[in-house]
mmCIF file of C-alpha atoms and ligand atoms in Angstrom:
data_model
loop_
_atom_site.group_PDB
_atom_site.id
_atom_site.type_symbol
_atom_site.label_atom_id
_atom_site.label_comp_id
_atom_site.label_asym_id
_atom_site.label_seq_id
_atom_site.Cartn_x
_atom_site.Cartn_y
_atom_site.Cartn_z
ATOM 1 C CA UNK C 13 3.847 7.352 5.328
ATOM 2 C CA UNK C 14 1.344 5.293 7.361
ATOM 3 C CA UNK C 15 2.264 4.125 10.864
ATOM 4 C CA UNK C 16 1.344 0.427 10.960
ATOM 5 C CA UNK C 17 1.666 -1.256 14.378
ATOM 6 C CA UNK C 18 0.835 -4.787 13.081
ATOM 7 C CA UNK C 19 2.055 -7.160 10.526
ATOM 8 C CA UNK C 20 0.654 -6.409 7.110
ATOM 9 C CA UNK C 21 -2.463 -8.453 6.433
ATOM 10 C CA UNK C 22 -1.967 -11.030 3.777
ATOM 11 C CA UNK C 23 -4.539 -10.934 1.120
ATOM 12 C CA UNK C 24 -2.838 -13.989 -0.432
ATOM 13 C CA UNK C 25 -4.108 -17.529 -0.450
ATOM 14 C CA UNK C 26 -1.197 -18.890 1.615
ATOM 15 C CA UNK C 27 0.896 -17.984 3.479
ATOM 16 C CA UNK C 28 -2.081 -16.007 4.979
ATOM 17 C CA UNK C 29 -2.901 -13.920 7.953
ATOM 18 C CA UNK C 30 -2.972 -16.237 11.157
ATOM 19 C CA UNK C 31 -4.494 -15.396 14.627
ATOM 20 C CA UNK C 32 -2.310 -14.476 17.589
ATOM 21 C CA UNK C 33 -3.229 -17.681 19.307
ATOM 22 C CA UNK C 34 -1.947 -19.633 16.384
ATOM 23 C CA UNK C 35 1.277 -17.727 16.424
ATOM 24 C CA UNK C 36 1.684 -18.034 20.093
ATOM 25 C CA UNK C 37 1.288 -21.838 19.888
ATOM 26 C CA UNK C 38 4.738 -21.831 18.222
ATOM 27 C CA UNK C 39 6.495 -20.403 21.203
ATOM 28 C CA UNK C 40 7.713 -23.861 22.463
ATOM 29 C CA UNK C 41 10.190 -26.440 21.476
ATOM 30 C CA UNK C 42 9.141 -30.162 20.990
ATOM 31 C CA UNK C 43 11.108 -33.335 20.707
ATOM 32 C CA UNK C 44 10.107 -35.676 17.875
ATOM 33 C CA UNK C 45 10.163 -38.660 20.281
ATOM 34 C CA UNK C 46 8.047 -36.821 22.824
ATOM 35 C CA UNK C 47 4.661 -38.743 23.426
ATOM 36 C CA UNK C 48 2.920 -35.446 24.000
ATOM 37 C CA UNK C 49 4.033 -34.137 20.619
ATOM 38 C CA UNK C 50 3.061 -37.395 18.851
ATOM 39 C CA UNK C 51 -0.294 -37.279 20.446
ATOM 40 C CA UNK C 52 -0.893 -33.907 18.981
ATOM 41 C CA UNK C 53 -0.073 -35.226 15.457
ATOM 42 C CA UNK C 54 -2.600 -38.074 15.990
ATOM 43 C CA UNK C 55 -5.216 -35.476 17.077
ATOM 44 C CA UNK C 56 -4.650 -33.208 14.132
ATOM 45 C CA UNK C 57 -4.944 -36.285 11.744
ATOM 46 C CA UNK C 58 -8.307 -37.374 13.320
ATOM 47 C CA UNK C 59 -9.665 -33.879 13.108
ATOM 48 C CA UNK C 60 -8.601 -33.435 9.423
ATOM 49 C CA UNK C 61 -10.243 -36.853 8.601
ATOM 50 C CA UNK C 62 -13.480 -35.759 10.286
ATOM 51 C CA UNK C 63 -13.811 -32.697 8.268
ATOM 52 C CA UNK C 64 -14.648 -34.973 5.275
ATOM 53 C CA UNK C 65 -16.359 -37.792 7.301
ATOM 54 C CA UNK C 66 -13.708 -40.182 6.223
ATOM 55 C CA UNK C 67 -13.016 -41.965 9.613
ATOM 56 C CA UNK C 68 -14.465 -45.308 8.520
ATOM 57 C CA UNK C 69 -12.814 -45.563 5.130
ATOM 58 C CA UNK C 70 -9.902 -43.232 4.817
ATOM 59 C CA UNK C 71 -6.664 -42.427 6.667
ATOM 60 C CA UNK C 72 -4.725 -39.082 6.946
ATOM 61 C CA UNK C 73 -1.041 -39.027 6.146
ATOM 62 C CA UNK C 74 0.740 -35.687 6.870
ATOM 63 C CA UNK C 75 3.904 -34.821 4.933
ATOM 64 C CA UNK C 76 6.537 -32.121 5.470
ATOM 65 C CA UNK C 77 6.790 -29.391 2.931
ATOM 66 C CA UNK C 78 4.423 -27.065 0.981
ATOM 67 C CA UNK C 79 1.222 -28.257 -0.587
ATOM 68 C CA UNK C 80 2.920 -29.277 -3.865
ATOM 69 C CA UNK C 81 5.142 -31.777 -2.140
ATOM 70 C CA UNK C 82 1.974 -33.579 -1.015
ATOM 71 C CA UNK C 83 0.396 -33.351 -4.551
ATOM 72 C CA UNK C 84 3.591 -35.000 -5.874
ATOM 73 C CA UNK C 85 3.577 -37.631 -3.195
ATOM 74 C CA UNK C 86 -0.002 -38.400 -3.709
ATOM 75 C CA UNK C 87 0.418 -38.858 -7.494
ATOM 76 C CA UNK C 88 3.696 -40.831 -7.110
ATOM 77 C CA UNK C 89 2.378 -43.223 -4.532
ATOM 78 C CA UNK C 90 -1.218 -43.906 -5.568
ATOM 79 C CA UNK C 91 -0.798 -43.880 -9.239
ATOM 80 C CA UNK C 92 0.984 -47.165 -10.370
ATOM 81 C CA UNK C 93 3.864 -46.746 -12.963
ATOM 82 C CA UNK C 94 1.439 -48.211 -15.546
ATOM 83 C CA UNK C 95 -1.417 -45.852 -14.680
ATOM 84 C CA UNK C 96 -2.788 -43.119 -16.814
ATOM 85 C CA UNK C 97 -4.196 -39.964 -15.387
ATOM 86 C CA UNK C 98 -6.893 -37.679 -16.936
ATOM 87 C CA UNK C 99 -6.179 -33.941 -16.030
ATOM 88 C CA UNK C 100 -8.923 -31.531 -16.607
ATOM 89 C CA UNK C 101 -7.091 -28.265 -17.030
ATOM 90 C CA UNK C 102 -8.522 -24.758 -16.471
ATOM 91 C CA UNK C 103 -5.622 -23.165 -14.778
ATOM 92 C CA UNK C 104 -2.074 -22.986 -13.272
ATOM 93 C CA UNK C 105 -2.478 -25.651 -10.601
ATOM 94 C CA UNK C 106 -4.054 -28.187 -13.108
ATOM 95 C CA UNK C 107 -1.040 -27.380 -15.350
ATOM 96 C CA UNK C 108 1.303 -28.057 -12.402
ATOM 97 C CA UNK C 109 -0.235 -31.609 -11.944
ATOM 98 C CA UNK C 110 0.501 -32.213 -15.619
ATOM 99 C CA UNK C 111 4.120 -31.231 -15.097
ATOM 100 C CA UNK C 112 4.487 -33.427 -12.042
ATOM 101 C CA UNK C 113 3.002 -36.489 -14.001
ATOM 102 C CA UNK C 114 5.550 -35.751 -16.804
ATOM 103 C CA UNK C 115 8.442 -35.624 -14.485
ATOM 104 C CA UNK C 116 7.078 -38.844 -12.627
ATOM 105 C CA UNK C 117 6.895 -40.633 -15.884
ATOM 106 C CA UNK C 118 3.184 -41.254 -15.438
ATOM 107 C CA UNK C 119 1.045 -41.243 -18.535
ATOM 108 C CA UNK C 120 -1.274 -38.151 -18.673
ATOM 109 C CA UNK C 121 -4.201 -37.153 -20.721
ATOM 110 C CA UNK C 122 -5.007 -33.417 -20.705
ATOM 111 C CA UNK C 123 -8.693 -32.208 -21.042
ATOM 112 C CA UNK C 124 -8.186 -28.494 -21.869
ATOM 113 C CA UNK C 125 -10.944 -26.074 -20.699
ATOM 114 C CA UNK C 126 -11.107 -22.318 -20.912
ATOM 115 C CA UNK C 127 -9.696 -20.571 -17.735
ATOM 116 C CA UNK C 128 -13.064 -18.873 -16.953
ATOM 117 C CA UNK C 129 -15.093 -22.081 -17.322
ATOM 118 C CA UNK C 130 -15.682 -24.767 -14.680
ATOM 119 C CA UNK C 131 -15.181 -28.330 -15.832
ATOM 120 C CA UNK C 132 -18.053 -30.127 -17.503
ATOM 121 C CA UNK C 133 -18.686 -33.466 -15.715
ATOM 122 C CA UNK C 134 -20.165 -34.903 -18.928
ATOM 123 C CA UNK C 135 -16.976 -34.124 -20.865
ATOM 124 C CA UNK C 136 -14.956 -35.866 -18.122
ATOM 125 C CA UNK C 137 -17.264 -38.867 -18.119
ATOM 126 C CA UNK C 138 -17.014 -38.957 -21.964
ATOM 127 C CA UNK C 139 -13.270 -38.880 -21.804
ATOM 128 C CA UNK C 140 -13.315 -41.917 -19.417
ATOM 129 C CA UNK C 141 -15.704 -43.895 -21.659
ATOM 130 C CA UNK C 142 -13.484 -43.188 -24.618
ATOM 131 C CA UNK C 143 -10.298 -44.356 -22.962
ATOM 132 C CA UNK C 144 -10.517 -47.367 -20.686
ATOM 133 C CA UNK C 145 -6.835 -47.246 -19.926
ATOM 134 C CA UNK C 146 -7.338 -44.062 -17.883
ATOM 135 C CA UNK C 147 -6.932 -45.247 -14.200
ATOM 136 C CA UNK C 148 -7.219 -42.019 -12.396
ATOM 137 C CA UNK C 149 -8.669 -38.413 -12.737
ATOM 138 C CA UNK C 150 -6.631 -35.653 -11.056
ATOM 139 C CA UNK C 151 -9.058 -32.822 -10.248
ATOM 140 C CA UNK C 152 -8.329 -29.392 -9.021
ATOM 141 C CA UNK C 153 -11.293 -28.424 -6.811
ATOM 142 C CA UNK C 154 -10.793 -24.654 -6.438
ATOM 143 C CA UNK C 155 -8.262 -23.501 -9.088
ATOM 144 C CA UNK C 156 -6.541 -20.836 -7.108
ATOM 145 C CA UNK C 157 -4.835 -19.483 -10.324
ATOM 146 C CA UNK C 158 -8.219 -17.739 -11.116
ATOM 147 C CA UNK C 159 -10.466 -18.543 -8.109
ATOM 148 C CA UNK C 160 -12.822 -20.701 -10.154
ATOM 149 C CA UNK C 161 -14.845 -23.546 -8.337
ATOM 150 C CA UNK C 162 -15.084 -26.809 -10.192
ATOM 151 C CA UNK C 163 -18.110 -29.093 -9.697
ATOM 152 C CA UNK C 164 -16.645 -31.815 -7.469
ATOM 153 C CA UNK C 165 -19.887 -33.623 -6.478
ATOM 154 C CA UNK C 166 -20.964 -34.233 -10.155
ATOM 155 C CA UNK C 167 -17.365 -35.148 -11.146
ATOM 156 C CA UNK C 168 -17.004 -37.531 -8.284
ATOM 157 C CA UNK C 169 -20.257 -39.262 -9.325
ATOM 158 C CA UNK C 170 -19.186 -39.523 -12.845
ATOM 159 C CA UNK C 171 -15.687 -40.921 -11.919
ATOM 160 C CA UNK C 172 -17.267 -43.443 -9.637
ATOM 161 C CA UNK C 173 -19.775 -44.514 -12.343
ATOM 162 C CA UNK C 174 -16.781 -45.335 -14.616
ATOM 163 C CA UNK C 175 -14.889 -47.048 -11.688
ATOM 164 C CA UNK C 176 -11.766 -45.076 -11.890
ATOM 165 C CA UNK C 177 -9.806 -43.383 -9.072
ATOM 166 C CA UNK C 178 -10.287 -39.708 -8.152
ATOM 167 C CA UNK C 179 -7.501 -37.657 -6.720
ATOM 168 C CA UNK C 180 -8.473 -34.234 -5.616
ATOM 169 C CA UNK C 181 -6.173 -31.225 -5.091
ATOM 170 C CA UNK C 182 -8.471 -29.574 -2.552
ATOM 171 C CA UNK C 183 -5.655 -27.260 -1.312
ATOM 172 C CA UNK C 184 -7.501 -24.071 -1.330
ATOM 173 C CA UNK C 185 -11.096 -25.416 -0.577
ATOM 174 C CA UNK C 186 -10.549 -27.928 2.172
ATOM 175 C CA UNK C 187 -12.242 -26.736 5.315
ATOM 176 C CA UNK C 188 -14.340 -24.066 3.760
ATOM 177 C CA UNK C 189 -16.189 -25.761 0.906
ATOM 178 C CA UNK C 190 -18.214 -28.947 1.634
ATOM 179 C CA UNK C 191 -16.380 -32.083 0.726
ATOM 180 C CA UNK C 192 -18.056 -35.364 2.121
ATOM 181 C CA UNK C 193 -16.358 -38.570 1.109
ATOM 182 C CA UNK C 194 -19.610 -40.494 1.893
ATOM 183 C CA UNK C 195 -21.416 -38.729 -1.044
ATOM 184 C CA UNK C 196 -18.304 -37.630 -3.124
ATOM 185 C CA UNK C 197 -16.182 -40.810 -3.254
ATOM 186 C CA UNK C 198 -12.453 -40.309 -3.849
ATOM 187 C CA UNK C 199 -9.273 -42.216 -3.572
ATOM 188 C CA UNK C 200 -7.277 -39.299 -2.154
ATOM 189 C CA UNK C 201 -7.534 -35.656 -1.403
ATOM 190 C CA UNK C 202 -4.704 -33.316 -0.805
ATOM 191 C CA UNK C 203 -4.608 -30.064 1.246
ATOM 192 C CA UNK C 204 -2.261 -28.217 3.531
ATOM 193 C CA UNK C 205 -1.783 -26.400 6.803
ATOM 194 C CA UNK C 206 -1.704 -22.906 5.522
ATOM 195 C CA UNK C 207 -4.867 -22.323 3.658
ATOM 196 C CA UNK C 208 -8.405 -22.401 4.872
ATOM 197 C CA UNK C 209 -7.488 -24.049 8.054
ATOM 198 C CA UNK C 210 -5.551 -20.908 8.973
ATOM 199 C CA UNK C 211 -2.468 -22.627 10.102
ATOM 200 C CA UNK C 212 1.101 -21.610 9.113
ATOM 201 C CA UNK C 213 2.665 -23.172 5.974
ATOM 202 C CA UNK C 214 4.925 -26.247 6.180
ATOM 203 C CA UNK C 215 2.764 -29.410 6.053
ATOM 204 C CA UNK C 216 0.618 -31.000 3.512
ATOM 205 C CA UNK C 217 -1.650 -33.974 4.076
ATOM 206 C CA UNK C 218 -3.248 -36.597 1.987
ATOM 207 C CA UNK C 219 -6.624 -38.135 2.965
ATOM 208 C CA UNK C 220 -6.389 -41.557 1.248
ATOM 209 C CA UNK C 221 -8.725 -44.475 0.987
ATOM 210 C CA UNK C 222 -7.155 -47.007 3.337
ATOM 211 C CA UNK C 223 -7.396 -49.899 1.017
ATOM 212 C CA UNK C 224 -5.822 -47.976 -1.905
ATOM 213 C CA UNK C 225 -2.948 -46.712 0.242
ATOM 214 C CA UNK C 226 -2.314 -50.261 1.549
ATOM 215 C CA UNK C 227 -2.303 -51.405 -2.253
ATOM 216 C CA UNK C 228 0.318 -48.828 -3.141
ATOM 217 C CA UNK C 229 3.451 -50.190 -1.565
ATOM 218 C CA UNK C 230 6.294 -50.018 -3.979
ATOM 219 C CA UNK C 231 4.697 -47.661 -6.428
ATOM 220 C CA UNK C 232 6.613 -44.415 -5.376
ATOM 221 C CA UNK C 233 9.733 -43.163 -7.225
ATOM 222 C CA UNK C 234 11.065 -41.512 -4.311
ATOM 223 C CA UNK C 235 11.949 -42.164 -0.493
ATOM 224 C CA UNK C 236 10.901 -38.824 0.883
ATOM 225 C CA UNK C 237 7.665 -38.628 -1.043
ATOM 226 C CA UNK C 238 6.510 -42.221 -0.429
ATOM 227 C CA UNK C 239 3.199 -41.832 1.494
ATOM 228 C CA UNK C 240 2.841 -45.509 1.950
ATOM 229 C CA UNK C 241 6.158 -45.688 3.804
ATOM 230 C CA UNK C 242 5.301 -42.511 5.812
ATOM 231 C CA UNK C 243 1.943 -44.037 6.715
ATOM 232 C CA UNK C 244 3.409 -47.447 7.761
ATOM 233 C CA UNK C 245 6.105 -45.921 9.898
ATOM 234 C CA UNK C 246 3.707 -43.597 11.661
ATOM 235 C CA UNK C 247 1.273 -46.516 12.373
ATOM 236 C CA UNK C 248 4.142 -48.406 13.899
ATOM 237 C CA UNK C 249 5.741 -45.694 15.899
ATOM 238 C CA UNK C 250 3.202 -42.719 16.126
ATOM 239 C CA UNK C 251 6.230 -40.682 15.030
ATOM 240 C CA UNK C 252 7.018 -38.809 11.753
ATOM 241 C CA UNK C 253 9.424 -40.770 9.604
ATOM 242 C CA UNK C 254 11.864 -37.779 9.326
ATOM 243 C CA UNK C 255 12.234 -34.594 11.306
ATOM 244 C CA UNK C 256 8.717 -33.146 11.828
ATOM 245 C CA UNK C 257 7.945 -29.455 11.431
ATOM 246 C CA UNK C 258 7.050 -29.390 15.125
ATOM 247 C CA UNK C 259 6.127 -25.745 15.423
ATOM 248 C CA UNK C 260 3.944 -26.124 12.282
ATOM 249 C CA UNK C 261 2.139 -29.089 13.698
ATOM 250 C CA UNK C 262 1.289 -27.478 17.090
ATOM 251 C CA UNK C 263 0.180 -24.374 15.152
ATOM 252 C CA UNK C 264 -2.145 -26.294 13.122
ATOM 253 C CA UNK C 265 -3.468 -28.008 16.292
ATOM 254 C CA UNK C 266 -4.281 -24.649 17.769
ATOM 255 C CA UNK C 267 -5.728 -23.431 14.424
ATOM 256 C CA UNK C 268 -8.150 -26.540 14.387
ATOM 257 C CA UNK C 269 -9.246 -25.710 17.905
ATOM 258 C CA UNK C 270 -10.291 -22.203 16.700
ATOM 259 C CA UNK C 271 -11.865 -23.714 13.547
ATOM 260 C CA UNK C 272 -14.084 -25.840 15.843
ATOM 261 C CA UNK C 273 -14.822 -22.863 18.101
ATOM 262 C CA UNK C 274 -15.884 -20.731 15.084
ATOM 263 C CA UNK C 275 -18.373 -23.404 14.125
ATOM 264 C CA UNK C 276 -16.397 -25.631 11.684
ATOM 265 C CA UNK C 277 -16.808 -25.683 7.969
ATOM 266 C CA UNK C 278 -20.233 -24.018 7.672
ATOM 267 C CA UNK C 279 -19.091 -20.907 9.693
ATOM 268 C CA UNK C 280 -15.509 -20.888 8.014
ATOM 269 C CA UNK C 281 -17.216 -20.928 4.543
ATOM 270 C CA UNK C 282 -19.791 -18.331 5.464
ATOM 271 C CA UNK C 283 -17.026 -15.872 6.698
ATOM 272 C CA UNK C 284 -15.116 -16.355 3.523
ATOM 273 C CA UNK C 285 -18.314 -15.726 1.524
ATOM 274 C CA UNK C 286 -19.015 -12.511 3.531
ATOM 275 C CA UNK C 287 -15.391 -11.423 2.949
ATOM 276 C CA UNK C 288 -15.716 -12.126 -0.855
ATOM 277 C CA UNK C 289 -19.058 -10.109 -0.985
ATOM 278 C CA UNK C 290 -17.512 -7.209 0.902
ATOM 279 C CA UNK C 291 -14.597 -7.274 -1.373
ATOM 280 C CA UNK C 292 -16.399 -7.512 -4.696
ATOM 281 C CA UNK C 293 -18.938 -4.958 -3.753
ATOM 282 C CA UNK C 294 -16.242 -2.370 -2.660
ATOM 283 C CA UNK C 295 -14.174 -2.984 -5.785
ATOM 284 C CA UNK C 296 -17.296 -2.567 -8.023
ATOM 285 C CA UNK C 297 -17.699 0.843 -6.565
ATOM 286 C CA UNK C 298 -14.212 1.662 -7.862
ATOM 287 C CA UNK C 299 -15.044 0.290 -11.209
ATOM 288 C CA UNK C 300 -12.940 -2.853 -10.691
ATOM 289 C CA UNK C 301 -14.661 -6.021 -11.882
ATOM 290 C CA UNK C 302 -13.932 -9.651 -11.351
ATOM 291 C CA UNK C 303 -12.580 -11.910 -14.041
ATOM 292 C CA UNK C 304 -15.005 -14.678 -13.425
ATOM 293 C CA UNK C 305 -18.853 -14.782 -13.541
ATOM 294 C CA UNK C 306 -20.272 -14.839 -10.048
ATOM 295 C CA UNK C 307 -21.613 -18.403 -10.317
ATOM 296 C CA UNK C 308 -18.102 -19.818 -11.125
ATOM 297 C CA UNK C 309 -16.392 -17.696 -8.335
ATOM 298 C CA UNK C 310 -15.267 -19.600 -5.144
ATOM 299 C CA UNK C 311 -15.139 -17.340 -2.044
ATOM 300 C CA UNK C 312 -11.387 -18.043 -1.709
ATOM 301 C CA UNK C 313 -9.548 -15.684 -4.030
ATOM 302 C CA UNK C 314 -10.937 -13.112 -6.568
ATOM 303 C CA UNK C 315 -9.171 -12.166 -9.834
ATOM 304 C CA UNK C 316 -9.732 -8.629 -10.861
ATOM 305 C CA UNK C 317 -9.231 -7.032 -14.155
ATOM 306 C CA UNK C 318 -6.421 -4.498 -13.942
ATOM 307 C CA UNK C 319 -7.683 -0.773 -14.587
ATOM 308 C CA UNK C 320 -7.447 0.055 -18.325
ATOM 309 C CA UNK C 321 -5.194 3.156 -17.736
ATOM 310 C CA UNK C 322 -1.752 4.181 -18.888
ATOM 311 C CA UNK C 323 -0.653 5.088 -15.348
ATOM 312 C CA UNK C 324 -1.553 1.647 -13.930
ATOM 313 C CA UNK C 325 1.241 -0.752 -12.860
ATOM 314 C CA UNK C 326 0.894 -3.711 -10.630
ATOM 315 C CA UNK C 327 4.131 -3.166 -8.731
ATOM 316 C CA UNK C 328 3.207 0.428 -7.968
ATOM 317 C CA UNK C 329 -0.318 -0.760 -6.740
ATOM 318 C CA UNK C 330 1.381 -3.533 -4.709
ATOM 319 C CA UNK C 331 3.875 -1.086 -3.170
ATOM 320 C CA UNK C 332 1.203 1.522 -2.203
ATOM 321 C CA UNK C 333 -1.195 -0.889 -0.803
ATOM 322 C CA UNK C 334 1.822 -2.493 1.058
ATOM 323 C CA UNK C 335 2.523 0.777 2.738
ATOM 324 C CA UNK C 336 -0.999 0.830 3.934
ATOM 325 C CA UNK C 337 -0.663 -2.462 5.624
ATOM 326 C CA UNK C 338 -1.971 -5.059 3.030
ATOM 327 C CA UNK C 339 -0.277 -7.585 0.734
ATOM 328 C CA UNK C 340 -1.814 -8.272 -2.665
ATOM 329 C CA UNK C 341 -1.181 -11.094 -5.125
ATOM 330 C CA UNK C 342 -0.230 -10.760 -8.936
ATOM 331 C CA UNK C 343 -2.558 -12.285 -11.430
ATOM 332 C CA UNK C 344 -1.692 -15.723 -13.112
ATOM 333 C CA UNK C 345 -3.308 -15.313 -16.396
ATOM 334 C CA UNK C 346 -1.103 -15.029 -19.421
ATOM 335 C CA UNK C 347 -3.442 -13.408 -21.841
ATOM 336 C CA UNK C 348 -4.906 -10.469 -19.874
ATOM 337 C CA UNK C 349 -3.713 -8.206 -17.020
ATOM 338 C CA UNK C 350 -5.142 -9.074 -13.757
ATOM 339 C CA UNK C 351 -4.422 -9.096 -10.041
ATOM 340 C CA UNK C 352 -5.809 -11.130 -7.219
ATOM 341 C CA UNK C 353 -7.038 -10.569 -3.771
ATOM 342 C CA UNK C 354 -7.545 -13.432 -1.394
ATOM 343 C CA UNK C 355 -10.526 -13.739 0.978
ATOM 344 C CA UNK C 356 -9.032 -16.431 3.331
ATOM 345 C CA UNK C 357 -7.099 -16.232 6.555
ATOM 346 C CA UNK C 358 -7.963 -14.644 9.917
ATOM 347 C CA UNK C 359 -9.786 -11.699 8.141
ATOM 348 C CA UNK C 360 -13.223 -10.184 8.417
ATOM 349 C CA UNK C 361 -15.550 -8.374 5.994
ATOM 350 C CA UNK C 362 -14.391 -5.131 7.825
ATOM 351 C CA UNK C 363 -10.755 -5.990 6.922
ATOM 352 C CA UNK C 364 -11.946 -6.293 3.282
ATOM 353 C CA UNK C 365 -13.395 -2.804 3.430
ATOM 354 C CA UNK C 366 -10.135 -1.566 4.554
ATOM 355 C CA UNK C 367 -8.341 -3.356 1.706
ATOM 356 C CA UNK C 368 -10.637 -1.751 -0.813
ATOM 357 C CA UNK C 369 -10.002 1.696 0.909
ATOM 358 C CA UNK C 370 -6.185 1.063 0.578
ATOM 359 C CA UNK C 371 -6.469 0.070 -3.119
ATOM 360 C CA UNK C 372 -8.776 3.151 -3.836
ATOM 361 C CA UNK C 373 -6.229 5.514 -2.200
ATOM 362 C CA UNK C 374 -3.341 4.008 -3.921
ATOM 363 C CA UNK C 375 -5.022 4.235 -7.347
ATOM 364 C CA UNK C 376 -5.874 7.823 -6.665
ATOM 365 C CA UNK C 377 -2.203 8.516 -5.779
ATOM 366 C CA UNK C 378 -1.166 6.815 -8.897
ATOM 367 C CA UNK C 379 -3.538 9.070 -10.940
ATOM 368 C CA UNK C 380 -5.536 5.839 -12.133
ATOM 369 C CA UNK C 381 -8.619 6.963 -10.242
ATOM 370 C CA UNK C 382 -10.061 10.581 -9.691
ATOM 371 C CA UNK C 383 -9.942 11.779 -6.295
ATOM 372 C CA UNK C 384 -13.421 11.123 -4.520
HETATM 373 C C1 PLP W 30 -1.590 -23.533 -2.788
HETATM 374 C C2 PLP W 30 -1.994 -24.525 -3.678
HETATM 375 C C3 PLP W 30 -1.171 -25.687 -3.941
HETATM 376 C C4 PLP W 30 0.200 -25.763 -3.398
HETATM 377 O O1 PLP W 30 1.042 -24.796 -3.595
HETATM 378 P P1 PLP W 30 2.233 -24.678 -2.721
HETATM 379 O O2 PLP W 30 2.930 -23.402 -3.086
HETATM 380 O O3 PLP W 30 3.209 -25.841 -2.876
HETATM 381 O O4 PLP W 30 1.773 -24.575 -1.293
HETATM 382 C C5 PLP W 30 -1.661 -26.634 -4.826
HETATM 383 N N1 PLP W 30 -2.830 -26.503 -5.458
HETATM 384 C C6 PLP W 30 -3.643 -25.472 -5.195
HETATM 385 C C7 PLP W 30 -5.044 -25.422 -5.996
HETATM 386 C C8 PLP W 30 -3.296 -24.525 -4.346
HETATM 387 O O5 PLP W 30 -4.071 -23.473 -4.022
#
């Protein structure tokens, strides 16, 4: 129906649309013993550490796999077997942390919060005061299930006051939303190659307080997930412990060069904010409203209420928009029908205008919207 001479643009929060330069960086083969390759790994780790100003206190440990592998590795390595983790829960990725802790046999305390409400730092602090046996808080910064932004600076301050460890799943915020370890202390932060850094998927990384990582030897339940072992081996050899995802590493290196050229975190965050604004304004003109209040919305992914119309069906919307060159994301809420549109990736506000046009013409074709 539509002749599209490019890959579909991914309006999904990972994998996401990458630049041609990033794709082209993958057109080479690298040996894992090669010093040039291992130099690239070292440079990538240094740059990731710099994004949170952690060079003096923290280290960066990369790990093969999707982001969840690194979340599991961080929890399994840094929480001792006798530890207890407070998990504020306002969405799907918080629930995933609870599931991981259960499988790892680590004690967890859930602090349930409505899915459209950011966490209350006072409630978190009260839970820590009430239970001195809680050793860590595991916090999802941007809950990608809805797109909500949780108040990290205030929570980090509360956790530090109560002298517990903070482990942050910053998967969908790292690189676009300010995180500064000098003012927001944390034990560990987890993110991945294929989100706001606009690399391809395949590596997670954990930025861990050096002293905490050093003290974690022997905690981990698993060989492959043991970040202490991964770190120790890398320090000794400069190599990855097991076969590295070489193409993903060089693509991330190239993506980081473009990140710096664009202007770093401030510029990346501003572009996503402009994408988010172009998207929500265009959708509002179609009568499609976001699930979250504007002040709780991170400029990463937007959850929209599905149109209230008998002819609406997500798969039909997905298919029509796909034919027009864009890929959407289903909703993750159980109670109400929604769909999600990501704002991250190598996309501009102009792309977001085109996405809205594609959604509009598909909904007209489906009979959900009247022809303009
Ligand atoms: C993407 C993401 C993850 C990791 O998901 P994978 O599918 O394993 O890459 C974890 N937490 C959050 C908040 C995320 O957005």
